[in-house]
mmCIF file of C-alpha atoms and ligand atoms in Angstrom:
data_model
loop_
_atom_site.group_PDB
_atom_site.id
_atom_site.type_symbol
_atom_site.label_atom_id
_atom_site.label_comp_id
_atom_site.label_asym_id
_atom_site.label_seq_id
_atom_site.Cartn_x
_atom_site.Cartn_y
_atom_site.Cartn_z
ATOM 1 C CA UNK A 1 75.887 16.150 -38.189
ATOM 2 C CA UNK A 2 73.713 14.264 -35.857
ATOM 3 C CA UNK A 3 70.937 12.569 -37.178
ATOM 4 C CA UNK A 4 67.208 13.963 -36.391
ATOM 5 C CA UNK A 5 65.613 12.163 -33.656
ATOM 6 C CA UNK A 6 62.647 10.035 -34.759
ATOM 7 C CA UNK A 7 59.592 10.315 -33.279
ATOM 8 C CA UNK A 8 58.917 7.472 -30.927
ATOM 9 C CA UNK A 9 55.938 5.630 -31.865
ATOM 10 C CA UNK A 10 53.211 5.655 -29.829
ATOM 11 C CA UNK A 11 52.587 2.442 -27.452
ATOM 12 C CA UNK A 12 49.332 0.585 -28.774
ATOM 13 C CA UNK A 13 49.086 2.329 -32.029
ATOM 14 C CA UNK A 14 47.842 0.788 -35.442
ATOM 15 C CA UNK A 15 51.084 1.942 -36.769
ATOM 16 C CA UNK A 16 53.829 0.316 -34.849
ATOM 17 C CA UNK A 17 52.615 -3.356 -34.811
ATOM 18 C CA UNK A 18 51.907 -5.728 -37.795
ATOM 19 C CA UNK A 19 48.832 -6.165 -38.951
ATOM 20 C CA UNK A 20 47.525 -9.841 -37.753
ATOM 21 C CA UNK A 21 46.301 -11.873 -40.374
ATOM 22 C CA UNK A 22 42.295 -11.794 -40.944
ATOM 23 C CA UNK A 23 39.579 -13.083 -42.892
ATOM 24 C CA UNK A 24 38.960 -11.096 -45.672
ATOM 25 C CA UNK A 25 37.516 -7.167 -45.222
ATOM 26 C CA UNK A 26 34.376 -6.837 -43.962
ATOM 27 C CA UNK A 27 31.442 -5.815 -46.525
ATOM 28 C CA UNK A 28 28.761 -6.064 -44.881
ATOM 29 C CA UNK A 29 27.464 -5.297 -40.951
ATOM 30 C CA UNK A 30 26.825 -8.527 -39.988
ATOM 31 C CA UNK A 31 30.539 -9.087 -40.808
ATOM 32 C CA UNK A 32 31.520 -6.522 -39.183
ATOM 33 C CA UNK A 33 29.454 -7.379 -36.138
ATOM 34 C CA UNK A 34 31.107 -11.288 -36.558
ATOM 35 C CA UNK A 35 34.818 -9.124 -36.273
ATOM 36 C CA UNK A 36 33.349 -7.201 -32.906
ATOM 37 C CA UNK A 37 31.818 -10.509 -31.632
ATOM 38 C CA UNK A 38 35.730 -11.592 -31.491
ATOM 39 C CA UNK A 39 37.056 -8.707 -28.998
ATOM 40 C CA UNK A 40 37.214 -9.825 -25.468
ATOM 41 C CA UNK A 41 36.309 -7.587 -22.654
ATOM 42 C CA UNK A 42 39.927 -6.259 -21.665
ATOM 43 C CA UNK A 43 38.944 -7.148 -17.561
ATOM 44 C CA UNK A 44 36.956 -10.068 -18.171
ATOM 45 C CA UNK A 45 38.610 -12.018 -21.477
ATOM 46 C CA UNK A 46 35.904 -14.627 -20.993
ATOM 47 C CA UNK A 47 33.108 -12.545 -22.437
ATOM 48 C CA UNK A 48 33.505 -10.435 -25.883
ATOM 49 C CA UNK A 49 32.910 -6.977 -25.782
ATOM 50 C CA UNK A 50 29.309 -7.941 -27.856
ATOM 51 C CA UNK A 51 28.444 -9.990 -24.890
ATOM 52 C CA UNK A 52 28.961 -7.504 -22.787
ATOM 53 C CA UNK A 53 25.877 -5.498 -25.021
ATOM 54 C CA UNK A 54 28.218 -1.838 -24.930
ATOM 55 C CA UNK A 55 27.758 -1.940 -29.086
ATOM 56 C CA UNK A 56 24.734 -0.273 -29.604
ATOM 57 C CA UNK A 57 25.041 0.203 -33.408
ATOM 58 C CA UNK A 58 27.367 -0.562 -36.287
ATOM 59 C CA UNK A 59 26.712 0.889 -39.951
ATOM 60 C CA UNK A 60 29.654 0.343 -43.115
ATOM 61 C CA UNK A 61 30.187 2.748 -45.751
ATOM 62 C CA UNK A 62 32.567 1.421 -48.148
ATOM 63 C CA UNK A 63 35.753 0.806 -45.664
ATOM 64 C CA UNK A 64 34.455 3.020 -42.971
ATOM 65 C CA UNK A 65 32.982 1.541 -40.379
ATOM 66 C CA UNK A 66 31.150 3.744 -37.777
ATOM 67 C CA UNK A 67 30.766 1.807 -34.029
ATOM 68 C CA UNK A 68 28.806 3.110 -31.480
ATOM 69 C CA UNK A 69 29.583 2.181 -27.785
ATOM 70 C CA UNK A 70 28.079 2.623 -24.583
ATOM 71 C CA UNK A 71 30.268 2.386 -21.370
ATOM 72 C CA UNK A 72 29.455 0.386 -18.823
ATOM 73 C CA UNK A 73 29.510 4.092 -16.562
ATOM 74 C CA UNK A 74 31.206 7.160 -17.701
ATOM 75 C CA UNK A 75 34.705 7.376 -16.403
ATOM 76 C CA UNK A 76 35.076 3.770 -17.139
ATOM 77 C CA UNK A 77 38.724 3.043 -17.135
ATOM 78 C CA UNK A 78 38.146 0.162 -18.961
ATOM 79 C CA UNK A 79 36.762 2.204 -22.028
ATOM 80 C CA UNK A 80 39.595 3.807 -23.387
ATOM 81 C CA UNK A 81 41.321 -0.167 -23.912
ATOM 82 C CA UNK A 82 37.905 -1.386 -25.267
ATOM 83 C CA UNK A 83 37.919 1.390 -27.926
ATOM 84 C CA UNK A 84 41.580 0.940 -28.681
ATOM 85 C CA UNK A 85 40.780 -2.496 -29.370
ATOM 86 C CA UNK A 86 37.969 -1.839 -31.685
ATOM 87 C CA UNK A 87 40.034 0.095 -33.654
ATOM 88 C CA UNK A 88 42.800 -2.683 -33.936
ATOM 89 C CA UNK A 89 40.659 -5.221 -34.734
ATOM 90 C CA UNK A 90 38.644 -3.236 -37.223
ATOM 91 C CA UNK A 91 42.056 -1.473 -38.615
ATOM 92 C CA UNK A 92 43.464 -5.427 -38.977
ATOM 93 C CA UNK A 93 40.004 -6.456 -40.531
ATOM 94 C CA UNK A 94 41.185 -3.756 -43.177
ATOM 95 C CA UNK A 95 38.470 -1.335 -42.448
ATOM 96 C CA UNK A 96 38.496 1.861 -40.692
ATOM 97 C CA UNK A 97 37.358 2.625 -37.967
ATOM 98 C CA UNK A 98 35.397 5.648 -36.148
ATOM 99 C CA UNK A 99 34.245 5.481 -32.981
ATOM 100 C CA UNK A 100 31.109 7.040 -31.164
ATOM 101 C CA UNK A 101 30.045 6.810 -27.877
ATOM 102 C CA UNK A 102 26.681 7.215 -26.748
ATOM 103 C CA UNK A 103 26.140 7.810 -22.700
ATOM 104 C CA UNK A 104 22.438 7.690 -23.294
ATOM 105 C CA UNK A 105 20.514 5.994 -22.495
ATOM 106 C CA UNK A 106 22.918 4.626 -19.743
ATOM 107 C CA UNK A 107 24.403 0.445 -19.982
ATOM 108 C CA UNK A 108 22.428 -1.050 -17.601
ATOM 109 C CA UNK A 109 23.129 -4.843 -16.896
ATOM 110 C CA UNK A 110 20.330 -5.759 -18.560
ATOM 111 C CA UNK A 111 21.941 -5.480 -21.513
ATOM 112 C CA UNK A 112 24.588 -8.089 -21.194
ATOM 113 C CA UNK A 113 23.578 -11.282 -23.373
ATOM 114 C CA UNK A 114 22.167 -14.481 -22.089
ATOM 115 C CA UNK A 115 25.521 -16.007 -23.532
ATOM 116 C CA UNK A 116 27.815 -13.101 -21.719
ATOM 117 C CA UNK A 117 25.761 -14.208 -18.609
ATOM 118 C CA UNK A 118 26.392 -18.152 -19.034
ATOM 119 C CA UNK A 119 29.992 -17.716 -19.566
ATOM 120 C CA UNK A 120 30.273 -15.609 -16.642
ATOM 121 C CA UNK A 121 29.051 -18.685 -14.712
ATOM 122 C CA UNK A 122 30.944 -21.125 -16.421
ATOM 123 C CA UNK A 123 34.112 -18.811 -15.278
ATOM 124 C CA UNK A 124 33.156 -19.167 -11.933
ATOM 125 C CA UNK A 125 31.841 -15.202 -11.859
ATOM 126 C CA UNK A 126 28.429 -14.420 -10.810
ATOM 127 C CA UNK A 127 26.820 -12.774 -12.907
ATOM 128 C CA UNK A 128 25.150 -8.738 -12.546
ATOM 129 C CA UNK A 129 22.170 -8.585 -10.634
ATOM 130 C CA UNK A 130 20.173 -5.254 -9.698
ATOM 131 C CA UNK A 131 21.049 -6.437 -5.883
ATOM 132 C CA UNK A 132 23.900 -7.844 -5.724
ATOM 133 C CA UNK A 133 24.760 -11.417 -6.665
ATOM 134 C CA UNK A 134 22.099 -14.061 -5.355
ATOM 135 C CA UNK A 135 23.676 -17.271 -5.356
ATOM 136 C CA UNK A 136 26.954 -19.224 -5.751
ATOM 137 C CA UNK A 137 28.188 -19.861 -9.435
ATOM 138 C CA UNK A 138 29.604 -22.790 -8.574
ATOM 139 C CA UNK A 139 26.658 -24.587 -6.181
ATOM 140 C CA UNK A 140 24.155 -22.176 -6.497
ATOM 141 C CA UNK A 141 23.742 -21.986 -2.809
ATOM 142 C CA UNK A 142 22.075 -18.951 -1.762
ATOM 143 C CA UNK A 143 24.236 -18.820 1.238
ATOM 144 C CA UNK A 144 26.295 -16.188 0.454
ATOM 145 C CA UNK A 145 28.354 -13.072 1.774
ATOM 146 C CA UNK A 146 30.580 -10.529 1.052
ATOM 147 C CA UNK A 147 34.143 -10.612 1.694
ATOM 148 C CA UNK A 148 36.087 -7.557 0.317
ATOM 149 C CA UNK A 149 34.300 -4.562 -2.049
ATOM 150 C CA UNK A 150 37.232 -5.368 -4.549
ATOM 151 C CA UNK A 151 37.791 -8.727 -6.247
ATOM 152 C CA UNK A 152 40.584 -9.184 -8.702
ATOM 153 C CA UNK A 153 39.706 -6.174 -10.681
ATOM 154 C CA UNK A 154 38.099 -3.165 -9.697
ATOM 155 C CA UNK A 155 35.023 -4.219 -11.684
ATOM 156 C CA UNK A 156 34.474 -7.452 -9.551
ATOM 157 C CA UNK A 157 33.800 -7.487 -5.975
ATOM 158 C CA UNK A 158 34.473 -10.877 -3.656
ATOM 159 C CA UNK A 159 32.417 -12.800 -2.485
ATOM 160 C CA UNK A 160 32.071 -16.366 -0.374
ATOM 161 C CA UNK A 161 29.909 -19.170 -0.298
ATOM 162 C CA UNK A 162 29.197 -20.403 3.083
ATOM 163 C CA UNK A 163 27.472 -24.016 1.145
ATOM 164 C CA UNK A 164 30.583 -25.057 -0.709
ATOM 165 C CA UNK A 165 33.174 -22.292 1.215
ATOM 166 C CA UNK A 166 34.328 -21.389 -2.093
ATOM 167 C CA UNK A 167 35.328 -17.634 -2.761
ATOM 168 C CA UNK A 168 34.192 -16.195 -5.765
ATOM 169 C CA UNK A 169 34.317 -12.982 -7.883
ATOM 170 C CA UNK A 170 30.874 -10.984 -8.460
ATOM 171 C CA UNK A 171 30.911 -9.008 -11.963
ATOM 172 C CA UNK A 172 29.737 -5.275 -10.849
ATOM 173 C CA UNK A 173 30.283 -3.360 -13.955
ATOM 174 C CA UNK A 174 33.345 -1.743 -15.345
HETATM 175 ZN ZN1 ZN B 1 28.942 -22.423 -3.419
#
């Protein structure tokens, strides 16, 4: 008699991977803010997910900790890994998590932090802008053009400097 196939586990899942070691479990929001503060954006690791200002609200019952997100635009493919990674970090914080996303009102790049905005710079990304990029991030040189609609990722367009003829990535959204 042949043994029962097992189910294979599924890719990504809480279940098939060993917890990481944390700090200790959450008990308040601020903590759990502190855990959320520690995701990185899945397309742009130099900014966290908090940076990014898609957590619009986080409240902790006992263990359960209820986040709610806003995408950067619905159909975001980037979404489904930010959530996923929410849920890791949150499941490995020893809480658990439920998600909630709220479409409106809509992100708008307003909302990414000052901090989120500096790093971006410091990474050689310029930053959102309601028109477009206006200067370099590396000279600041207003000289600027666009060379291709898709940078490295297909949430970054690229751009060139014609001061300092250095090519650079502009952040659109996800
Ligand atoms: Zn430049």
């Amino acid at each position: 008699m042949t043994p029962r196939p097992q189910p294979a586990p599924v890719p990504g899942s809480a279940a098939d991977r060993p917890r990481r070691h944390t700090g200790p479990t959450p008990r308040t929001e601020a903590e759990v803010w502190a855990v959320l503060r520690q995701i990185p954006d899945p397309e742009i690791p130099v900014i966290s997910i908090t940076d990014l200002g898609i957590v619009r609200s986080v409240t902790l019952t006992g263990r359960v900790a209820r986040v709610t997100i806003t995408p950067t635009y619905s159909g975001c493919p980037a979404t489904g890994a930010i959530s996923l990674a929410i849920e890791l970090a949150l499941a490995d914080a020893g809480l658990r998590p439920v998600l909630e996303t709220q479409i409106d009102p809509p992100w708008t790049t307003d909302w990414l932090s000052a901090e989120g905005r500096a790093k971006l710079r410091r990474y050689g990304i310029a930053p959102p802008h309601a028109a477009g990029p206006d200067a370099c991030p590396r000279c600041s040189s207003p000289n600027i053009r666009r060379v291709s609609q898709f940078g490295s990722t297909p949430c970054k367009s690229a751009w060139q400097c014609d001061a300092c003829l250095e090519p650079f990535d502009y952040f659109k959204c996800h």
